Coordinates of C-alpha atoms and ligand atoms in Angstrom, one line a residue:
M1 CA -125.8 -87.1 64.7
V2 CA -125.8 -89.3 67.8
P3 CA -128.3 -87.7 70.3
W4 CA -125.7 -87.5 73.3
L5 CA -123.4 -85.6 71.0
L6 CA -126.2 -83.2 70.2
L7 CA -126.8 -82.8 73.9
A8 CA -123.1 -82.6 74.7
L9 CA -122.4 -79.8 72.2
P10 CA -124.1 -76.8 74.0
L11 CA -122.9 -78.1 77.3
G12 CA -119.3 -78.3 76.1
A13 CA -119.6 -74.8 74.7
T14 CA -120.9 -73.5 78.1
A15 CA -118.0 -75.1 79.9
A16 CA -115.5 -73.6 77.6
A17 CA -117.1 -70.1 77.9
G18 CA -117.2 -70.4 81.7
R19 CA -113.6 -71.7 82.3
D20 CA -112.1 -68.3 83.1
K21 CA -115.2 -67.3 85.0
L22 CA -114.4 -69.9 87.6
L23 CA -110.9 -68.6 88.2
G24 CA -110.3 -68.0 91.9
V25 CA -113.6 -69.7 93.0
H26 CA -113.4 -72.1 96.0
P27 CA -114.6 -75.6 95.0
S28 CA -117.5 -75.4 97.4
A29 CA -118.8 -72.4 95.6
L30 CA -118.3 -73.6 92.0
A31 CA -122.0 -74.6 91.6
K32 CA -123.0 -71.0 92.4
Y33 CA -121.1 -69.7 89.4
T34 CA -123.6 -70.8 86.6
P35 CA -125.3 -68.4 84.2
S36 CA -129.1 -68.2 83.9
K37 CA -130.8 -69.2 80.7
S38 CA -130.8 -65.6 79.7
N39 CA -127.0 -65.5 80.3
T40 CA -127.3 -63.4 83.5
W41 CA -125.9 -64.0 87.0
K42 CA -126.9 -62.9 90.4
C43 CA -124.3 -61.5 92.9
L44 CA -123.9 -64.0 95.8
D45 CA -125.5 -61.6 98.3
G46 CA -128.5 -61.5 95.9
S47 CA -128.2 -57.7 95.7
K48 CA -127.8 -57.4 91.9
E49 CA -128.3 -59.3 88.6
I50 CA -125.5 -58.7 86.1
S51 CA -124.6 -60.1 82.7
W52 CA -122.7 -63.4 82.9
N53 CA -120.0 -61.7 80.8
A54 CA -119.4 -59.3 83.7
V55 CA -118.1 -62.1 85.9
N56 CA -114.3 -62.0 86.2
D57 CA -114.1 -59.2 83.6
D58 CA -111.8 -57.2 85.9
Y59 CA -114.5 -54.7 86.8
C60 CA -116.2 -54.8 90.2
D61 CA -120.0 -54.9 89.8
C62 CA -121.3 -56.6 93.0
P63 CA -121.2 -54.8 96.3
D64 CA -119.9 -58.1 98.0
G65 CA -117.2 -58.4 95.3
S66 CA -118.5 -61.9 94.4
D67 CA -118.4 -61.2 90.6
E68 CA -114.6 -60.9 90.6
P69 CA -113.2 -64.0 92.3
G70 CA -110.3 -64.2 89.9
T71 CA -109.2 -60.6 89.6
S72 CA -108.1 -57.8 91.9
A73 CA -110.9 -55.5 90.7
C74 CA -113.0 -55.8 94.0
P75 CA -111.1 -54.4 97.0
D76 CA -112.0 -56.9 99.7
S77 CA -112.5 -60.3 98.0
R78 CA -110.5 -63.5 98.2
F79 CA -108.8 -65.5 95.4
W80 CA -108.7 -69.3 95.8
C81 CA -105.4 -70.9 94.6
K82 CA -106.1 -74.6 93.8
N83 CA -102.5 -75.5 94.3
E84 CA -103.0 -79.0 92.9
G85 CA -100.3 -81.3 94.4
H86 CA -100.2 -79.2 97.5
I87 CA -102.8 -77.5 99.7
G88 CA -105.3 -75.0 98.3
A89 CA -105.3 -71.6 99.9
Y90 CA -106.9 -68.1 99.7
I91 CA -104.9 -65.0 99.0
H92 CA -106.3 -61.4 99.3
S93 CA -107.6 -60.0 96.0
S94 CA -104.9 -57.2 96.1
R95 CA -102.2 -59.9 95.6
V96 CA -103.8 -61.1 92.4
G97 CA -101.9 -60.1 89.2
D98 CA -99.2 -58.1 91.2
G99 CA -96.4 -59.9 89.4
L100 CA -95.2 -61.6 92.6
C101 CA -94.9 -65.4 93.0
E102 CA -96.1 -66.1 96.6
T103 CA -95.6 -69.5 98.2
E104 CA -99.3 -69.6 99.3
C105 CA -100.2 -69.6 95.7
C106 CA -97.6 -72.1 94.5
D107 CA -99.5 -72.9 91.2
G108 CA -99.1 -69.3 90.1
S109 CA -102.7 -69.2 89.1
D110 CA -103.1 -65.6 90.5
E111 CA -100.7 -64.2 87.9
R112 CA -100.8 -64.1 84.0
P113 CA -99.9 -67.4 82.5
G114 CA -96.2 -67.8 82.2
T115 CA -95.4 -65.3 85.1
C116 CA -95.0 -67.8 87.9
P117 CA -93.9 -71.4 87.5
N118 CA -96.1 -74.1 89.1
R119 CA -94.0 -75.1 92.1
C120 CA -96.8 -77.0 93.9
K121 CA -95.2 -80.5 93.2
E122 CA -91.9 -79.7 95.0
I123 CA -93.4 -77.5 97.7
G124 CA -96.1 -80.2 98.3
E125 CA -93.5 -83.0 98.5
A126 CA -91.3 -81.0 100.9
Y127 CA -94.4 -80.1 102.9
R128 CA -95.5 -83.7 103.0
A129 CA -92.0 -85.0 104.0
K130 CA -91.9 -82.5 106.9
R131 CA -95.5 -83.3 107.9
D132 CA -94.8 -87.0 107.8
A133 CA -91.8 -86.5 110.1
E134 CA -93.9 -84.4 112.4
L135 CA -96.7 -86.9 112.3
K136 CA -94.2 -89.6 113.2
I137 CA -93.0 -87.5 116.2
Q138 CA -96.6 -86.8 117.1
K139 CA -97.5 -90.5 117.0
T140 CA -94.5 -91.5 119.1
G141 CA -95.1 -88.6 121.4
S142 CA -98.7 -89.4 121.8
K143 CA -97.8 -93.0 122.8
I144 CA -95.5 -91.6 125.5
R145 CA -98.3 -89.1 126.4
S146 CA -100.6 -92.1 126.9
T147 CA -98.1 -93.6 129.4
Y148 CA -98.1 -90.3 131.2
I149 CA -101.9 -90.5 131.4
A150 CA -101.7 -94.0 132.7
F151 CA -99.2 -92.8 135.3
A152 CA -101.7 -90.1 136.4
H153 CA -104.4 -92.7 136.9
K154 CA -102.0 -94.9 138.9
E155 CA -100.9 -91.8 140.8
R156 CA -104.5 -90.9 141.7
K157 CA -105.1 -94.5 142.9
R158 CA -101.9 -94.4 144.9
L159 CA -102.7 -91.1 146.5
E160 CA -106.3 -92.1 147.2
D161 CA -105.1 -95.4 148.8
L162 CA -102.5 -93.5 150.7
A163 CA -105.2 -91.0 152.0
A164 CA -107.5 -93.9 152.9
S165 CA -104.7 -95.8 154.8
L166 CA -103.6 -92.6 156.4
E167 CA -107.1 -92.1 157.6
K168 CA -107.1 -95.5 159.3
D169 CA -103.6 -94.8 160.8
I170 CA -104.9 -91.4 162.0
V171 CA -107.8 -93.0 163.8
A172 CA -105.5 -95.5 165.4
K173 CA -102.9 -92.8 166.3
E174 CA -105.6 -90.6 167.8
K175 CA -106.6 -93.5 170.1
E176 CA -102.9 -94.0 170.9
V177 CA -102.5 -90.3 171.7
E178 CA -105.6 -90.5 173.9
K179 CA -104.2 -93.4 175.8
L180 CA -100.7 -91.8 176.1
R181 CA -102.4 -88.7 177.4
E182 CA -104.1 -90.6 180.1
I183 CA -100.9 -92.4 181.0
A184 CA -99.0 -89.1 181.1
E185 CA -101.7 -87.6 183.3
R186 CA -101.8 -90.7 185.6
T187 CA -98.0 -90.8 185.8
E188 CA -97.9 -87.2 186.7
S189 CA -100.3 -87.7 189.5
L190 CA -98.4 -90.8 190.6
T191 CA -95.3 -88.7 190.5
Q192 CA -97.0 -86.2 192.7
A193 CA -97.9 -88.9 195.2
A194 CA -94.3 -90.2 195.1
L195 CA -93.1 -86.6 195.6
D196 CA -95.4 -86.2 198.6
H197 CA -93.9 -89.4 200.1
K198 CA -90.3 -88.2 199.5
R199 CA -91.1 -84.9 201.2
Q200 CA -91.8 -86.9 204.4
S201 CA -88.2 -88.0 204.6
P202 CA -86.4 -86.9 207.8
L203 CA -83.7 -85.2 205.7
Y204 CA -86.3 -83.0 203.9
Q205 CA -88.2 -82.2 207.1
S206 CA -84.9 -81.3 208.8
L207 CA -84.0 -79.0 205.9
L208 CA -87.4 -77.3 206.3
N209 CA -86.7 -76.8 210.0
H210 CA -83.3 -75.3 209.2
N211 CA -85.0 -73.0 206.8
K212 CA -87.6 -72.0 209.4
A213 CA -84.8 -71.3 211.9
L214 CA -82.9 -69.2 209.4
K215 CA -85.9 -67.1 208.6
S216 CA -86.6 -66.6 212.3
L217 CA -83.0 -65.6 213.0
K218 CA -83.0 -63.2 210.1
R219 CA -86.2 -61.6 211.4
E220 CA -84.8 -61.2 215.0
Y221 CA -81.5 -59.9 213.6
K222 CA -83.3 -57.3 211.5
K223 CA -85.4 -56.2 214.6
H224 CA -82.2 -55.7 216.6
A225 CA -80.4 -53.9 213.8
D226 CA -83.3 -51.5 213.3
R227 CA -83.5 -50.8 217.1
E228 CA -79.8 -50.1 217.2
K229 CA -80.1 -47.7 214.3
Q230 CA -83.0 -45.9 216.0
L231 CA -81.0 -45.5 219.2
G232 CA -78.0 -44.2 217.3
Q233 CA -80.2 -41.6 215.7
I234 CA -81.6 -40.5 219.2
L235 CA -78.1 -40.1 220.5
D236 CA -77.1 -38.1 217.5
S237 CA -79.9 -35.6 217.9
L238 CA -79.3 -35.3 221.7
R239 CA -75.6 -34.5 221.0
T240 CA -76.2 -31.9 218.4
G241 CA -79.4 -30.2 219.9
Y242 CA -79.0 -30.2 223.7
N243 CA -78.7 -26.9 225.8
P244 CA -75.7 -27.1 228.1
N245 CA -77.5 -24.8 230.6
Y246 CA -80.0 -27.5 231.3
Q247 CA -78.5 -29.6 234.1
D248 CA -80.1 -32.8 233.0
M249 CA -77.7 -35.3 234.3
A250 CA -79.0 -38.2 232.2
V251 CA -78.5 -36.2 229.0
L252 CA -75.1 -34.9 230.1
E253 CA -74.1 -38.3 231.0
A254 CA -75.3 -39.8 227.8
D255 CA -73.6 -37.1 225.7
G256 CA -70.4 -37.1 227.8
E257 CA -70.2 -40.9 227.3
E258 CA -71.0 -40.6 223.6
S259 CA -68.5 -37.9 222.9
S260 CA -65.7 -39.2 225.2
T261 CA -65.9 -42.9 224.6
P262 CA -64.1 -44.0 221.5
E263 CA -66.0 -46.0 218.9
P264 CA -65.6 -49.7 219.4
E265 CA -63.1 -51.2 216.9
S266 CA -65.7 -53.6 215.7
E267 CA -67.9 -50.9 214.3
K268 CA -65.2 -49.3 212.2
T269 CA -63.4 -52.3 210.7
E270 CA -64.6 -55.6 209.4
E271 CA -65.1 -58.2 212.1
A272 CA -62.6 -61.1 211.9
V273 CA -64.4 -64.4 211.1
D274 CA -63.4 -68.0 211.2
D275 CA -62.6 -69.8 208.0
G276 CA -65.7 -70.7 206.0
L277 CA -68.0 -68.5 208.1
W278 CA -69.8 -65.6 206.5
T279 CA -69.0 -61.9 207.2
A280 CA -71.8 -59.4 208.0
D281 CA -71.8 -58.3 204.3
E282 CA -72.0 -61.9 203.1
L283 CA -74.7 -62.6 205.5
D284 CA -76.7 -59.7 204.1
S285 CA -76.3 -60.8 200.5
E286 CA -76.4 -64.6 200.7
L287 CA -78.8 -65.3 203.5
D288 CA -81.7 -64.5 201.2
D289 CA -80.5 -66.9 198.6
L290 CA -80.1 -69.6 201.1
I291 CA -83.6 -69.0 202.5
G292 CA -85.0 -69.1 199.0
T293 CA -83.6 -72.5 198.1
D294 CA -86.0 -74.8 196.2
Y295 CA -85.9 -77.7 198.6
T296 CA -88.1 -79.9 196.3
S297 CA -85.6 -79.7 193.5
L298 CA -82.8 -80.2 195.9
L299 CA -84.6 -83.4 197.1
L300 CA -85.0 -84.7 193.6
E301 CA -81.4 -83.9 192.7
H302 CA -80.3 -85.7 195.8
E303 CA -82.4 -88.7 194.7
D304 CA -80.9 -88.7 191.3
H305 CA -77.4 -88.4 192.7
I306 CA -77.7 -91.3 195.0
N307 CA -79.2 -93.4 192.2
T308 CA -76.5 -92.6 189.7
P309 CA -73.8 -95.3 189.4
T310 CA -70.5 -94.2 190.7
E311 CA -67.5 -93.9 188.4
D312 CA -66.0 -97.1 189.7
S313 CA -69.1 -99.2 188.8
L314 CA -68.2 -102.3 186.7
L315 CA -69.7 -100.8 183.5
F316 CA -67.8 -97.6 183.8
K317 CA -64.5 -99.3 184.7
I318 CA -64.6 -101.5 181.5
T319 CA -64.5 -98.5 179.2
S320 CA -61.0 -97.6 180.4
Y321 CA -59.7 -101.0 179.1
I322 CA -61.4 -100.7 175.7
P323 CA -59.4 -99.3 172.7
D324 CA -60.9 -95.9 171.5
A325 CA -61.8 -97.3 168.1
W326 CA -64.1 -99.9 169.7
L327 CA -65.8 -97.5 172.0
P328 CA -68.7 -96.6 169.8
Q329 CA -69.6 -100.3 169.2
Y330 CA -69.2 -100.9 172.9
E331 CA -71.5 -98.0 173.9
A332 CA -74.2 -99.2 171.4
W333 CA -73.9 -102.7 172.8
K334 CA -74.1 -101.4 176.4
D335 CA -77.2 -99.4 175.7
N336 CA -78.8 -102.5 174.1
F337 CA -77.8 -104.6 177.0
V338 CA -79.1 -102.2 179.6
D339 CA -82.3 -101.9 177.7
W340 CA -82.7 -105.6 177.7
L341 CA -81.9 -105.9 181.4
E342 CA -84.6 -103.2 182.0
K343 CA -87.1 -105.2 179.9
L344 CA -86.4 -108.3 181.9
G345 CA -86.8 -106.3 185.1
I346 CA -83.3 -107.3 186.2
V347 CA -82.4 -103.6 186.7
S348 CA -84.9 -100.8 187.2
E349 CA -85.0 -98.1 184.5
E350 CA -84.5 -95.5 187.1
S351 CA -81.3 -97.0 188.3
S352 CA -79.9 -97.1 184.7
G353 CA -79.9 -93.3 184.7
S354 CA -82.7 -92.7 182.1
S355 CA -85.3 -90.1 182.5
T356 CA -88.1 -90.4 185.0
E357 CA -91.3 -92.2 184.1
A358 CA -93.3 -89.0 184.0
T359 CA -90.8 -87.5 181.5
R360 CA -90.9 -90.6 179.4
A361 CA -94.7 -90.7 179.3
Q362 CA -94.7 -87.0 178.3
Q363 CA -92.1 -87.7 175.6
A364 CA -94.1 -90.6 174.3
L365 CA -97.2 -88.4 174.1
T366 CA -95.3 -85.6 172.4
E367 CA -93.8 -88.1 169.8
A368 CA -97.2 -89.6 169.1
N369 CA -98.7 -86.1 168.7
T370 CA -96.0 -85.2 166.3
E371 CA -96.6 -88.4 164.3
L372 CA -100.3 -87.7 164.3
N373 CA -99.8 -84.1 163.0
H374 CA -97.4 -85.4 160.3
M375 CA -100.0 -88.0 159.2
R376 CA -102.8 -85.4 159.1
R377 CA -100.6 -83.1 157.0
E378 CA -99.6 -86.0 154.6
K379 CA -103.3 -86.9 154.2
T380 CA -104.3 -83.3 153.4
E381 CA -101.5 -83.1 150.9
S382 CA -102.5 -86.4 149.2
E383 CA -106.1 -85.2 148.9
S384 CA -105.2 -81.9 147.4
D385 CA -102.7 -83.6 145.0
V386 CA -105.5 -85.9 143.9
L387 CA -107.7 -82.9 143.1
K388 CA -104.9 -81.3 141.0
I389 CA -104.1 -84.4 138.9
F390 CA -107.1 -84.2 136.5
N391 CA -107.7 -80.5 136.9
P392 CA -107.2 -78.7 133.5
E393 CA -105.7 -75.8 135.3
H394 CA -103.0 -77.9 136.9
F395 CA -101.9 -81.3 135.3
G396 CA -104.3 -81.3 132.4
A397 CA -107.8 -82.7 131.9
E398 CA -106.2 -86.1 131.3
G399 CA -103.6 -85.7 133.9
E400 CA -100.9 -85.8 131.2
W401 CA -98.6 -83.4 133.0
K402 CA -98.5 -85.1 136.4
K403 CA -95.6 -87.3 135.3
L404 CA -93.5 -84.2 134.8
D405 CA -94.2 -82.7 138.3
D406 CA -90.7 -81.9 139.6
T407 CA -88.9 -83.4 136.6
C408 CA -85.8 -81.4 135.8
I409 CA -84.2 -80.7 132.4
N410 CA -81.2 -78.6 131.4
H411 CA -79.7 -76.6 128.6
E412 CA -76.3 -75.1 128.4
V413 CA -75.8 -71.7 126.8
G414 CA -72.5 -69.6 127.1
D415 CA -71.4 -69.4 130.7
Y416 CA -74.6 -70.9 132.2
T417 CA -76.6 -74.1 132.4
Y418 CA -80.3 -73.4 132.6
E419 CA -82.4 -75.8 134.6
L420 CA -86.1 -76.2 134.5
C421 CA -87.9 -78.3 137.1
F422 CA -91.4 -78.5 135.8
F423 CA -94.0 -77.0 138.1
K424 CA -91.3 -76.0 140.6
E425 CA -88.5 -73.7 139.7
A426 CA -86.2 -72.5 136.9
K427 CA -82.5 -71.7 137.6
Q428 CA -79.5 -70.2 136.0
K429 CA -76.3 -72.0 137.1
P430 CA -72.9 -70.6 136.3
N431 CA -70.6 -73.2 134.7
K432 CA -67.5 -71.8 136.2
G433 CA -68.6 -71.7 139.8
G434 CA -70.5 -69.1 141.8
S435 CA -74.0 -69.1 143.1
N436 CA -77.1 -70.0 141.2
F437 CA -79.8 -67.5 140.3
S438 CA -83.4 -68.5 140.7
L439 CA -85.3 -67.5 137.5
G440 CA -88.6 -67.9 139.3
R441 CA -91.1 -70.4 140.5
F442 CA -94.0 -71.9 138.5
Q443 CA -96.9 -69.4 138.4
S444 CA -99.3 -70.4 135.6
W445 CA -100.0 -71.9 132.2
N446 CA -100.8 -69.6 129.3
K447 CA -103.4 -67.2 130.8
D448 CA -104.4 -65.9 127.3
A449 CA -105.8 -69.3 126.3
R450 CA -108.7 -71.5 127.5
P451 CA -107.7 -74.1 130.1
G452 CA -107.7 -77.5 128.4
S453 CA -106.8 -76.1 124.9
P454 CA -103.5 -77.1 123.4
E455 CA -102.5 -73.4 123.4
Y456 CA -103.0 -73.3 127.2
Y457 CA -100.3 -76.0 127.7
S458 CA -97.9 -74.5 125.1
K459 CA -96.7 -71.9 127.6
Q460 CA -95.6 -71.9 131.2
V461 CA -94.7 -68.9 133.3
Y462 CA -92.1 -68.9 136.1
Q463 CA -91.9 -65.7 138.2
H464 CA -90.4 -64.0 141.3
G465 CA -86.8 -65.2 140.8
T466 CA -83.7 -63.5 142.2
R467 CA -84.0 -59.8 141.8
C468 CA -81.8 -58.4 139.0
W469 CA -79.3 -55.7 139.9
N470 CA -81.2 -52.4 139.4
G471 CA -84.0 -54.3 137.6
P472 CA -87.0 -56.7 138.0
E473 CA -87.2 -60.1 139.6
R474 CA -85.9 -62.7 137.1
S475 CA -88.7 -64.6 135.2
V476 CA -89.1 -67.1 132.4
V477 CA -91.6 -67.9 129.8
V478 CA -91.3 -71.5 128.6
L479 CA -92.7 -72.2 125.1
L480 CA -93.5 -75.8 124.5
T481 CA -94.3 -77.9 121.5
C482 CA -94.9 -81.6 120.9
G483 CA -91.7 -83.7 120.9
V484 CA -90.6 -87.2 121.8
E485 CA -88.5 -86.0 124.7
N486 CA -88.7 -83.4 127.4
T487 CA -86.1 -81.0 126.4
I488 CA -85.1 -77.3 126.3
Y489 CA -83.4 -76.5 122.9
S490 CA -83.1 -72.8 123.2
V491 CA -82.7 -70.1 125.9
Q492 CA -82.7 -66.4 125.2
E493 CA -82.6 -63.4 127.5
L494 CA -85.1 -61.2 125.5
E495 CA -85.0 -58.3 128.0
K496 CA -82.6 -58.0 130.9
C497 CA -83.5 -60.8 133.4
E498 CA -86.5 -61.8 131.3
Y499 CA -85.8 -65.2 129.8
Q500 CA -87.5 -67.3 127.1
F501 CA -87.0 -71.1 127.0
K502 CA -88.1 -73.1 124.1
G503 CA -88.7 -76.8 124.6
T504 CA -90.6 -79.9 123.7
S505 CA -92.6 -82.4 125.6
P506 CA -94.5 -85.6 124.7
A507 CA -97.3 -84.3 127.0
L508 CA -98.2 -81.9 124.2
C509 CA -98.5 -84.6 121.6
L510 CA -102.2 -85.2 121.0
P511 CA -103.0 -88.5 119.2
P512 CA -103.1 -87.7 115.4
G513 CA -106.6 -86.7 114.4
K514 CA -107.4 -85.2 117.8
E515 CA -105.5 -82.0 117.2
P516 CA -107.3 -79.0 115.8
Q517 CA -107.2 -78.8 111.9
N518 CA -106.1 -75.5 110.3
H519 CA -105.5 -76.5 106.6
E520 CA -107.5 -77.9 103.9
E521 CA -105.6 -80.3 101.6
L522 CA -106.5 -81.1 98.0
Ligands
MAN1 C1 -76.3 -62.2 135.8 C2 -77.2 -63.1 134.9 C3 -77.5 -62.4 133.6 C4 -78.2 -61.1 133.9 C5 -77.3 -60.3 134.8 C6 -78.0 -59.0 135.2 O1 -75.1 -62.0 135.2 O2 -78.3 -63.4 135.5 O3 -78.4 -63.2 132.8 O4 -78.4 -60.4 132.7 O5 -77.0 -61.0 136.0 O6 -77.3 -58.2 136.0

């Protein structure tokens, strides 16, 4: 006999004997299922040595169940289905030999031969076709995703440049504000000096004198009125309290006069006054107003008045000859023209009826301050946007979601069109008119997953929408998977006013090979 045949014989015999012994064993553990020279075998946990014949004999010997990989004898062991032509998979030992043909074990190796047909070829082909289609989507999606990432980098650069240029503008604007503040303060003091000068005018001084005279007259008038009242009271008390037995002539005389003389007409009825003059009552009520006049304002109003062109000035007269339809253009032209005349110094700004210099300086200062605040706000926003772009908790570690910030997509179901504006708000819009319902504003990604993991970005939560009648505030959970487009393909109201959107986005398509692997393929 040829020596290799001699060698091969016992080997071949061992393999034949062990064929059933390897049923249900994972390929990585095959080497461990070899008998010893004395035809014994050690449980995989090393706890026991048993006869090689006891392996896969449908009786559980080992505490770890390792002696029965191909039967259901051990309660908590696993059976490995090879599934050649498809993907190998474990099933629980309890499902071995139960007479059922499960898809996970498409080769039927867990059942008696002839019970289940081997369907691995067709299942494998269908699986591969589906997987290839998904792979294609993933590849295309990941290319789009990489453009999103490129966008994020550009966006960061744009925002950083914007913040830097705003910083420069802010410094310049701060200087401008400082200058304008000085000008406004100076103009104000100049205005004060001009006002002091105006107050020297004879008209103003004369008004002040009139005011003084009025005040003095009022004081004297009041003194006399008070005295008259006192005297009246004295006479009244004399009349009512005197004793007629006293022969005090002066009293008798006073009383006699008082009681016999009729009251003068003037005290009973309103005094007749000339047209335009004030009655005693009017004097009482209006004199104080007159005395309290703000003469400085009056002076400035007077100035304005005499500086305002009269209605019959040339510019005003022209308008009455212009057709109404042309008036707006004419007014615009007139403003430009006057502006131009002012710049050339042909007419003074004051005479064209515009605000005073002090007001203009103050306005310029206010405007510059508003612009400065706006720039500061814009800069702060740009800086905080930059920080969000590559933050895993916002736009993803690679910034892949930034592109979708504020992008809106729609899906129509029944009477409503549902709108999702990524990172902003979800809405329910009635198709037949009526007002929209807010379904909530963006709150978070999937809080149950680790920021940065694919699961984290597979769910978005929108909350605090319009409150439901007798119910909660409307809210949405958006479930996302990889797709070549940003779409919503299904909307469901799972509970009253609690909605679930299902959609796809290229931002979720990791480059093939980078995604986590769950299966082992043979
Ligand atoms: C509207 C819609 C519905 C919601 C009811 C609740 O009709 O927002 O989706 O169920 O209000 O009253």
